[in-house]
C-alpha atoms as an extended CHARMM CRD file, in Angstrom:
* protein
*
       221  EXT
         1         1  MET       CA             68.1030000000      -27.2620000000       31.5470000000  PROA      1               0.0000000000
         2         2  SER       CA             64.5620000000      -26.6450000000       30.1600000000  PROA      2               0.0000000000
         3         3  ARG       CA             63.3480000000      -30.0640000000       28.7970000000  PROA      3               0.0000000000
         4         4  TYR       CA             61.1910000000      -28.9050000000       26.0140000000  PROA      4               0.0000000000
         5         5  ALA       CA             60.6400000000      -32.6570000000       25.1010000000  PROA      5               0.0000000000
         6         6  ASP       CA             58.4440000000      -32.7800000000       28.0080000000  PROA      6               0.0000000000
         7         7  ILE       CA             56.0640000000      -29.8710000000       26.9430000000  PROA      7               0.0000000000
         8         8  PRO       CA             52.9960000000      -31.5250000000       25.2970000000  PROA      8               0.0000000000
         9         9  LYS       CA             51.8630000000      -30.4580000000       21.8590000000  PROA      9               0.0000000000
        10        10  PRO       CA             48.8940000000      -28.4540000000       21.2700000000  PROA      10              0.0000000000
        11        11  ILE       CA             45.9780000000      -30.4640000000       19.8630000000  PROA      11              0.0000000000
        12        12  ARG       CA             45.1320000000      -29.0490000000       16.3030000000  PROA      12              0.0000000000
        13        13  SER       CA             41.2480000000      -28.3040000000       15.2680000000  PROA      13              0.0000000000
        14        14  GLY       CA             40.3620000000      -29.0310000000       11.7480000000  PROA      14              0.0000000000
        15        15  ILE       CA             37.7690000000      -30.8480000000        9.5520000000  PROA      15              0.0000000000
        16        16  VAL       CA             37.5480000000      -34.0640000000        8.7950000000  PROA      16              0.0000000000
        17        17  VAL       CA             35.5450000000      -35.4330000000        5.7330000000  PROA      17              0.0000000000
        18        18  VAL       CA             33.9750000000      -38.5590000000        6.3160000000  PROA      18              0.0000000000
        19        19  ASP       CA             32.2290000000      -41.0600000000        4.0470000000  PROA      19              0.0000000000
        20        20  PRO       CA             28.3120000000      -41.1880000000        4.9690000000  PROA      20              0.0000000000
        21        21  GLU       CA             28.1830000000      -44.7290000000        4.3600000000  PROA      21              0.0000000000
        22        22  ARG       CA             31.2170000000      -46.2120000000        5.8540000000  PROA      22              0.0000000000
        23        23  GLY       CA             32.1750000000      -43.8880000000        8.3770000000  PROA      23              0.0000000000
        24        24  THR       CA             35.5000000000      -43.7360000000        7.2090000000  PROA      24              0.0000000000
        25        25  PRO       CA             37.4620000000      -40.6890000000        6.7530000000  PROA      25              0.0000000000
        26        26  GLN       CA             38.2340000000      -39.5540000000        3.3950000000  PROA      26              0.0000000000
        27        27  ARG       CA             40.3120000000      -36.4210000000        3.9740000000  PROA      27              0.0000000000
        28        28  ILE       CA             41.5350000000      -34.5480000000        7.3190000000  PROA      28              0.0000000000
        29        29  ILE       CA             42.2740000000      -30.9080000000        6.9040000000  PROA      29              0.0000000000
        30        30  VAL       CA             44.6650000000      -29.9530000000       10.0870000000  PROA      30              0.0000000000
        31        31  LEU       CA             44.5700000000      -26.1490000000       10.5200000000  PROA      31              0.0000000000
        32        32  GLN       CA             47.9010000000      -24.7950000000       10.4430000000  PROA      32              0.0000000000
        33        33  PHE       CA             47.3900000000      -22.6030000000       13.5820000000  PROA      33              0.0000000000
        34        34  ASN       CA             44.1280000000      -22.8630000000       16.1290000000  PROA      34              0.0000000000
        35        35  PRO       CA             42.0070000000      -19.3910000000       15.6430000000  PROA      35              0.0000000000
        36        36  ASP       CA             42.8160000000      -17.2400000000       18.6290000000  PROA      36              0.0000000000
        37        37  THR       CA             38.5570000000      -16.7240000000       18.8080000000  PROA      37              0.0000000000
        38        38  LEU       CA             35.8220000000      -18.3320000000       18.6070000000  PROA      38              0.0000000000
        39        39  GLU       CA             32.3660000000      -17.0790000000       17.7350000000  PROA      39              0.0000000000
        40        40  ARG       CA             29.1620000000      -19.3290000000       18.6480000000  PROA      40              0.0000000000
        41        41  SER       CA             25.5130000000      -18.6540000000       18.3940000000  PROA      41              0.0000000000
        42        42  LEU       CA             22.6240000000      -20.7160000000       19.5100000000  PROA      42              0.0000000000
        43        43  ALA       CA             19.3140000000      -19.6710000000       18.1260000000  PROA      43              0.0000000000
        44        44  PRO       CA             16.5420000000      -22.2820000000       20.2620000000  PROA      44              0.0000000000
        45        45  GLN       CA             13.7390000000      -23.3850000000       17.6970000000  PROA      45              0.0000000000
        46        46  SER       CA             10.8560000000      -22.5570000000       20.0290000000  PROA      46              0.0000000000
        47        47  ALA       CA              7.1590000000      -24.1790000000       19.1960000000  PROA      47              0.0000000000
        48        48  GLY       CA              5.6340000000      -21.0510000000       19.5080000000  PROA      48              0.0000000000
        49        49  GLY       CA              5.0850000000      -18.1730000000       17.2160000000  PROA      49              0.0000000000
        50        50  SER       CA              4.9750000000      -14.4290000000       17.5120000000  PROA      50              0.0000000000
        51        51  GLY       CA              3.2330000000      -14.4040000000       20.7720000000  PROA      51              0.0000000000
        52        52  ASP       CA              5.9890000000      -15.6300000000       23.0190000000  PROA      52              0.0000000000
        53        53  ALA       CA              7.8610000000      -12.3560000000       22.7120000000  PROA      53              0.0000000000
        54        54  GLY       CA              5.0630000000      -11.2440000000       25.2600000000  PROA      54              0.0000000000
        55        55  GLY       CA              3.1120000000       -8.9750000000       22.1720000000  PROA      55              0.0000000000
        56        56  GLY       CA             -0.2110000000      -10.7470000000       23.4310000000  PROA      56              0.0000000000
        57        57  GLY       CA             -0.1890000000      -13.7300000000       21.1020000000  PROA      57              0.0000000000
        58        58  SER       CA             -2.8520000000      -16.3400000000       21.0780000000  PROA      58              0.0000000000
        59        59  GLY       CA             -3.7620000000      -19.0890000000       23.7250000000  PROA      59              0.0000000000
        60        60  GLY       CA             -2.6960000000      -21.4310000000       21.3790000000  PROA      60              0.0000000000
        61        61  ASP       CA              1.2050000000      -19.7590000000       21.5130000000  PROA      61              0.0000000000
        62        62  ARG       CA              1.1960000000      -19.3550000000       25.1690000000  PROA      62              0.0000000000
        63        63  ASN       CA              0.4430000000      -22.8850000000       25.4580000000  PROA      63              0.0000000000
        64        64  GLU       CA              3.5890000000      -23.5900000000       23.4150000000  PROA      64              0.0000000000
        65        65  ALA       CA              5.8390000000      -20.8980000000       24.7680000000  PROA      65              0.0000000000
        66        66  LEU       CA              7.9910000000      -23.5610000000       27.1700000000  PROA      66              0.0000000000
        67        67  ARG       CA              7.7340000000      -26.2300000000       24.0760000000  PROA      67              0.0000000000
        68        68  LEU       CA             11.2660000000      -26.5160000000       21.8180000000  PROA      68              0.0000000000
        69        69  LYS       CA             10.4980000000      -28.2860000000       18.0860000000  PROA      69              0.0000000000
        70        70  GLY       CA             14.0300000000      -29.5510000000       18.3700000000  PROA      70              0.0000000000
        71        71  PRO       CA             17.9140000000      -28.7160000000       19.2340000000  PROA      71              0.0000000000
        72        72  ALA       CA             19.2530000000      -24.9840000000       19.0210000000  PROA      72              0.0000000000
        73        73  GLU       CA             20.5870000000      -23.9220000000       15.8150000000  PROA      73              0.0000000000
        74        74  GLU       CA             24.1310000000      -23.5000000000       16.3800000000  PROA      74              0.0000000000
        75        75  SER       CA             26.3380000000      -21.6920000000       14.1740000000  PROA      75              0.0000000000
        76        76  TRP       CA             30.2800000000      -21.1780000000       14.3250000000  PROA      76              0.0000000000
        77        77  LYS       CA             32.3350000000      -18.0290000000       12.9640000000  PROA      77              0.0000000000
        78        78  PHE       CA             36.2910000000      -18.0110000000       13.4610000000  PROA      78              0.0000000000
        79        79  THR       CA             39.4400000000      -17.0130000000       11.5290000000  PROA      79              0.0000000000
        80        80  ALA       CA             42.1550000000      -19.1380000000       10.2480000000  PROA      80              0.0000000000
        81        81  GLU       CA             45.4750000000      -18.2460000000        8.8960000000  PROA      81              0.0000000000
        82        82  ILE       CA             47.6550000000      -20.1890000000        6.5930000000  PROA      82              0.0000000000
        83        83  ASP       CA             51.5110000000      -19.0750000000        5.7050000000  PROA      83              0.0000000000
        84        84  ALA       CA             53.6080000000      -20.6370000000        3.6010000000  PROA      84              0.0000000000
        85        85  THR       CA             56.6120000000      -19.5680000000        5.2660000000  PROA      85              0.0000000000
        86        86  ASP       CA             56.3850000000      -20.7030000000        8.4650000000  PROA      86              0.0000000000
        87        87  GLN       CA             56.5170000000      -24.3980000000        6.7010000000  PROA      87              0.0000000000
        88        88  PHE       CA             60.2680000000      -23.9970000000        5.4290000000  PROA      88              0.0000000000
        89        89  GLU       CA             60.9200000000      -27.7190000000        5.9420000000  PROA      89              0.0000000000
        90        90  VAL       CA             58.0950000000      -28.5040000000        3.4820000000  PROA      90              0.0000000000
        91        91  ALA       CA             58.4040000000      -27.9290000000       -0.4790000000  PROA      91              0.0000000000
        92        92  ALA       CA             55.8810000000      -25.6100000000       -1.4520000000  PROA      92              0.0000000000
        93        93  PRO       CA             56.2890000000      -25.0600000000       -5.2970000000  PROA      93              0.0000000000
        94        94  ASP       CA             52.3580000000      -23.6780000000       -5.6600000000  PROA      94              0.0000000000
        95        95  GLY       CA             52.5340000000      -21.8340000000       -2.2060000000  PROA      95              0.0000000000
        96        96  ILE       CA             48.9960000000      -22.3490000000       -0.3470000000  PROA      96              0.0000000000
        97        97  HSD       CA             47.1200000000      -23.3580000000       -3.6090000000  PROA      97              0.0000000000
        98        98  PRO       CA             46.4460000000      -26.6950000000       -2.2900000000  PROA      98              0.0000000000
        99        99  GLN       CA             45.5820000000      -25.9760000000        0.9260000000  PROA      99              0.0000000000
       100       100  LEU       CA             42.9250000000      -23.5280000000       -0.2210000000  PROA      100             0.0000000000
       101       101  ALA       CA             41.9190000000      -25.7120000000       -2.8340000000  PROA      101             0.0000000000
       102       102  THR       CA             41.4880000000      -28.5020000000       -0.3220000000  PROA      102             0.0000000000
       103       103  LEU       CA             38.9450000000      -25.8200000000        1.6280000000  PROA      103             0.0000000000
       104       104  GLU       CA             37.0330000000      -24.5300000000       -1.3880000000  PROA      104             0.0000000000
       105       105  MET       CA             36.2900000000      -28.0940000000       -2.3490000000  PROA      105             0.0000000000
       106       106  LEU       CA             34.3630000000      -28.6100000000        0.8540000000  PROA      106             0.0000000000
       107       107  VAL       CA             31.5230000000      -26.0700000000       -0.8620000000  PROA      107             0.0000000000
       108       108  HSD       CA             31.9670000000      -27.3460000000       -4.3490000000  PROA      108             0.0000000000
       109       109  PRO       CA             30.5130000000      -30.5180000000       -6.2750000000  PROA      109             0.0000000000
       110       110  THR       CA             33.3330000000      -32.1680000000       -8.1570000000  PROA      110             0.0000000000
       111       111  SER       CA             33.8760000000      -31.9120000000      -11.9570000000  PROA      111             0.0000000000
       112       112  ALA       CA             33.0090000000      -35.4990000000      -12.2140000000  PROA      112             0.0000000000
       113       113  GLN       CA             29.2430000000      -34.8140000000      -10.2880000000  PROA      113             0.0000000000
       114       114  LEU       CA             28.7290000000      -31.7600000000      -12.6540000000  PROA      114             0.0000000000
       115       115  ARG       CA             29.5080000000      -34.2470000000      -16.0390000000  PROA      115             0.0000000000
       116       116  GLU       CA             27.1020000000      -36.4560000000      -14.4840000000  PROA      116             0.0000000000
       117       117  ALA       CA             24.5210000000      -34.3260000000      -13.5820000000  PROA      117             0.0000000000
       118       118  SER       CA             25.1120000000      -32.7090000000      -17.4050000000  PROA      118             0.0000000000
       119       119  ARG       CA             24.6480000000      -36.2090000000      -18.9940000000  PROA      119             0.0000000000
       120       120  GLN       CA             21.7870000000      -37.1020000000      -17.0500000000  PROA      120             0.0000000000
       121       121  THR       CA             19.7810000000      -33.8300000000      -18.2390000000  PROA      121             0.0000000000
       122       122  ARG       CA             21.4150000000      -34.7060000000      -22.0080000000  PROA      122             0.0000000000
       123       123  LYS       CA             19.4980000000      -38.1050000000      -21.6720000000  PROA      123             0.0000000000
       124       124  GLY       CA             16.1530000000      -36.3870000000      -21.3560000000  PROA      124             0.0000000000
       125       125  THR       CA             16.1550000000      -37.0040000000      -17.1250000000  PROA      125             0.0000000000
       126       126  ILE       CA             13.3820000000      -34.8230000000      -15.9420000000  PROA      126             0.0000000000
       127       127  GLU       CA             14.3180000000      -34.0260000000      -12.1780000000  PROA      127             0.0000000000
       128       128  ILE       CA             18.2070000000      -34.1280000000      -11.1380000000  PROA      128             0.0000000000
       129       129  SER       CA             18.3550000000      -34.2900000000       -7.6480000000  PROA      129             0.0000000000
       130       130  PRO       CA             20.8630000000      -32.5620000000       -5.7550000000  PROA      130             0.0000000000
       131       131  ILE       CA             24.2570000000      -33.3040000000       -5.3960000000  PROA      131             0.0000000000
       132       132  GLU       CA             24.8920000000      -34.6470000000       -2.4700000000  PROA      132             0.0000000000
       133       133  MET       CA             28.6250000000      -33.9890000000       -0.8100000000  PROA      133             0.0000000000
       134       134  PRO       CA             30.4960000000      -35.9450000000        1.7080000000  PROA      134             0.0000000000
       135       135  LEU       CA             29.7200000000      -35.5650000000        5.6830000000  PROA      135             0.0000000000
       136       136  THR       CA             32.0340000000      -33.0580000000        7.2490000000  PROA      136             0.0000000000
       137       137  LEU       CA             32.9620000000      -32.7830000000       10.5960000000  PROA      137             0.0000000000
       138       138  PHE       CA             34.4790000000      -30.0820000000       12.6190000000  PROA      138             0.0000000000
       139       139  THR       CA             37.0470000000      -30.9850000000       15.5750000000  PROA      139             0.0000000000
       140       140  TRP       CA             38.4050000000      -28.5670000000       18.3520000000  PROA      140             0.0000000000
       141       141  GLY       CA             39.3700000000      -30.8330000000       21.0140000000  PROA      141             0.0000000000
       142       142  SER       CA             37.9720000000      -34.3050000000       21.6980000000  PROA      142             0.0000000000
       143       143  LYS       CA             35.2720000000      -32.6650000000       23.7000000000  PROA      143             0.0000000000
       144       144  ARG       CA             33.6120000000      -30.8470000000       20.3180000000  PROA      144             0.0000000000
       145       145  VAL       CA             33.0490000000      -33.2170000000       17.3580000000  PROA      145             0.0000000000
       146       146  MET       CA             30.2670000000      -32.3570000000       15.2680000000  PROA      146             0.0000000000
       147       147  PRO       CA             28.8800000000      -32.6390000000       11.9370000000  PROA      147             0.0000000000
       148       148  VAL       CA             28.5960000000      -29.1380000000        9.9250000000  PROA      148             0.0000000000
       149       149  ARG       CA             28.1710000000      -27.5210000000        6.9480000000  PROA      149             0.0000000000
       150       150  LEU       CA             29.9740000000      -24.4270000000        5.4200000000  PROA      150             0.0000000000
       151       151  THR       CA             28.1370000000      -21.6840000000        5.4010000000  PROA      151             0.0000000000
       152       152  GLU       CA             30.7930000000      -18.9320000000        4.5180000000  PROA      152             0.0000000000
       153       153  LEU       CA             34.4220000000      -19.2580000000        3.3640000000  PROA      153             0.0000000000
       154       154  SER       CA             35.9450000000      -15.9820000000        2.6500000000  PROA      154             0.0000000000
       155       155  ILE       CA             40.0650000000      -15.8900000000        1.5270000000  PROA      155             0.0000000000
       156       156  SER       CA             42.2470000000      -12.8280000000        2.0260000000  PROA      156             0.0000000000
       157       157  GLU       CA             45.3760000000      -13.3760000000        0.1130000000  PROA      157             0.0000000000
       158       158  SER       CA             48.1200000000      -11.0490000000        1.4510000000  PROA      158             0.0000000000
       159       159  ALA       CA             51.3760000000      -12.4080000000        0.3120000000  PROA      159             0.0000000000
       160       160  PHE       CA             52.7300000000      -14.3860000000       -3.0340000000  PROA      160             0.0000000000
       161       161  ASP       CA             55.7040000000      -15.4580000000       -4.3790000000  PROA      161             0.0000000000
       162       162  VAL       CA             57.4300000000      -14.5780000000       -7.7700000000  PROA      162             0.0000000000
       163       163  HSD       CA             55.1760000000      -17.0870000000       -9.7810000000  PROA      163             0.0000000000
       164       164  LEU       CA             52.2140000000      -15.3760000000       -8.0240000000  PROA      164             0.0000000000
       165       165  ASN       CA             50.9300000000      -18.2110000000       -5.9960000000  PROA      165             0.0000000000
       166       166  PRO       CA             49.6970000000      -16.9180000000       -2.9170000000  PROA      166             0.0000000000
       167       167  ILE       CA             51.7700000000      -17.4970000000       -0.1240000000  PROA      167             0.0000000000
       168       168  ARG       CA             49.9790000000      -16.3050000000        3.1200000000  PROA      168             0.0000000000
       169       169  ALA       CA             45.9580000000      -16.0330000000        3.3570000000  PROA      169             0.0000000000
       170       170  SER       CA             43.4480000000      -15.3610000000        6.4230000000  PROA      170             0.0000000000
       171       171  LEU       CA             40.1120000000      -17.3160000000        6.0550000000  PROA      171             0.0000000000
       172       172  GLY       CA             37.0360000000      -16.4160000000        7.3540000000  PROA      172             0.0000000000
       173       173  ILE       CA             34.8600000000      -19.9400000000        7.8230000000  PROA      173             0.0000000000
       174       174  GLY       CA             31.7100000000      -19.6910000000        9.2050000000  PROA      174             0.0000000000
       175       175  MET       CA             29.7590000000      -23.2710000000        9.7110000000  PROA      175             0.0000000000
       176       176  LYS       CA             26.3790000000      -24.6860000000       10.9410000000  PROA      176             0.0000000000
       177       177  VAL       CA             26.1430000000      -27.0850000000       13.2500000000  PROA      177             0.0000000000
       178       178  LEU       CA             23.8870000000      -29.8250000000       11.5060000000  PROA      178             0.0000000000
       179       179  SER       CA             21.4800000000      -31.6480000000       14.1890000000  PROA      179             0.0000000000
       180       180  VAL       CA             18.6880000000      -34.4810000000       14.0790000000  PROA      180             0.0000000000
       181       181  SER       CA             16.8870000000      -31.5210000000       12.2850000000  PROA      181             0.0000000000
       182       182  ASP       CA             18.7490000000      -31.2650000000        9.4640000000  PROA      182             0.0000000000
       183       183  LEU       CA             19.6030000000      -35.1030000000        8.5530000000  PROA      183             0.0000000000
       184       184  PRO       CA             17.4190000000      -37.9420000000        8.2180000000  PROA      184             0.0000000000
       185       185  ALA       CA             17.0880000000      -40.7520000000       10.4020000000  PROA      185             0.0000000000
       186       186  GLY       CA             19.6670000000      -43.2630000000       10.7800000000  PROA      186             0.0000000000
       187       187  HSD       CA             21.9850000000      -40.8060000000        9.1200000000  PROA      187             0.0000000000
       188       188  ARG       CA             25.6960000000      -41.2260000000       10.3740000000  PROA      188             0.0000000000
       189       189  GLY       CA             25.9990000000      -37.2370000000       11.0660000000  PROA      189             0.0000000000
       190       190  ALA       CA             22.4480000000      -37.5020000000       13.2320000000  PROA      190             0.0000000000
       191       191  ASP       CA             24.5740000000      -39.7540000000       15.2500000000  PROA      191             0.0000000000
       192       192  LEU       CA             27.5320000000      -37.9900000000       15.5850000000  PROA      192             0.0000000000
       193       193  TYR       CA             25.2740000000      -35.0120000000       16.4050000000  PROA      193             0.0000000000
       194       194  LEU       CA             23.4680000000      -36.9840000000       19.1860000000  PROA      194             0.0000000000
       195       195  ALA       CA             27.2600000000      -37.9910000000       20.8040000000  PROA      195             0.0000000000
       196       196  HSD       CA             27.3340000000      -33.9600000000       20.3110000000  PROA      196             0.0000000000
       197       197  LEU       CA             24.7210000000      -33.3970000000       22.4740000000  PROA      197             0.0000000000
       198       198  ALA       CA             25.2100000000      -36.2260000000       25.0430000000  PROA      198             0.0000000000
       199       199  GLN       CA             28.7790000000      -34.4710000000       25.6450000000  PROA      199             0.0000000000
       200       200  LYS       CA             27.3670000000      -31.0930000000       26.2790000000  PROA      200             0.0000000000
       201       201  GLU       CA             25.1450000000      -33.0610000000       28.9050000000  PROA      201             0.0000000000
       202       202  ARG       CA             27.8880000000      -34.1700000000       30.9150000000  PROA      202             0.0000000000
       203       203  LEU       CA             29.5350000000      -30.9160000000       30.8140000000  PROA      203             0.0000000000
       204       204  ALA       CA             26.5480000000      -29.1720000000       32.0810000000  PROA      204             0.0000000000
       205       205  ALA       CA             26.2530000000      -32.3940000000       34.8000000000  PROA      205             0.0000000000
       206       206  ALA       CA             29.9290000000      -31.3110000000       36.0930000000  PROA      206             0.0000000000
       207       207  ALA       CA             29.1530000000      -27.4950000000       36.4910000000  PROA      207             0.0000000000
       208       208  ARG       CA             28.7050000000      -26.4980000000       40.2390000000  PROA      208             0.0000000000
       209       209  GLY       CA             24.8720000000      -25.9240000000       41.2020000000  PROA      209             0.0000000000
       210       210  GLY       CA             24.5610000000      -22.6940000000       42.8500000000  PROA      210             0.0000000000
       211       211  ARG       CA             22.1520000000      -21.7970000000       45.7170000000  PROA      211             0.0000000000
       212       212  LEU       CA             19.1830000000      -19.5670000000       46.0050000000  PROA      212             0.0000000000
       213       213  ALA       CA             20.5680000000      -17.5110000000       48.7350000000  PROA      213             0.0000000000
       214       214  GLU       CA             23.3380000000      -16.3070000000       45.8420000000  PROA      214             0.0000000000
       215       215  LEU       CA             21.0680000000      -14.9410000000       44.1320000000  PROA      215             0.0000000000
       216       216  GLY       CA             19.1830000000      -12.9660000000       47.7680000000  PROA      216             0.0000000000
       217       217  LEU       CA             16.3150000000      -14.9300000000       47.4610000000  PROA      217             0.0000000000
       218       218  GLY       CA             16.2480000000      -16.5070000000       50.7910000000  PROA      218             0.0000000000
       219       219  ARG       CA             15.0940000000      -19.9400000000       51.3550000000  PROA      219             0.0000000000
       220       220  GLY       CA             12.6930000000      -20.0100000000       48.3120000000  PROA      220             0.0000000000
       221       221  LEU       CA             11.2160000000      -18.0790000000       45.2150000000  PROA      221             0.0000000000
């Protein structure tokens, strides 16, 4: 007889909204289904200018060809699915409105913050500081926990209940990983990025090294 209880449950990916001062989670958003695919891109922050592309740049550019100004700019894209009909045991009088609103609030300031900014304007404050959002972390297992900023959130609603509440949707989510180049020194997010980078270094160290002979280079370069 099969022992289904012995089958480990898959870890879910998700988003954690963190208070940057205290480091305590304010909200945990668990994705209903792990995305089937992830698209990641990394763009190095090269110190040199256009001369690095081989177009005969100035001597200064040549001197900078192997230098980096900071960590690579990393972005993630994936598609997430939300389906109320897959959770019959959970009451959903509003369909998936709450789940959608939770994600949408990651790119909105709160109404209280907007009212306060408006109040400051009416008081004659010359310069209103941009509204600071909570620190957002994306988690994909224990080896990928990183501070991010949502850069894209597209929602395609494909089914509705009799009250026109959405009950199924596909979400296109794009994120930029926030590095020490994006965050001020001492910010909790900067420390979390360094931990994320250190995890990459540990994984890279565990990879098997190749040999020159495998590249057809014989005994040396």
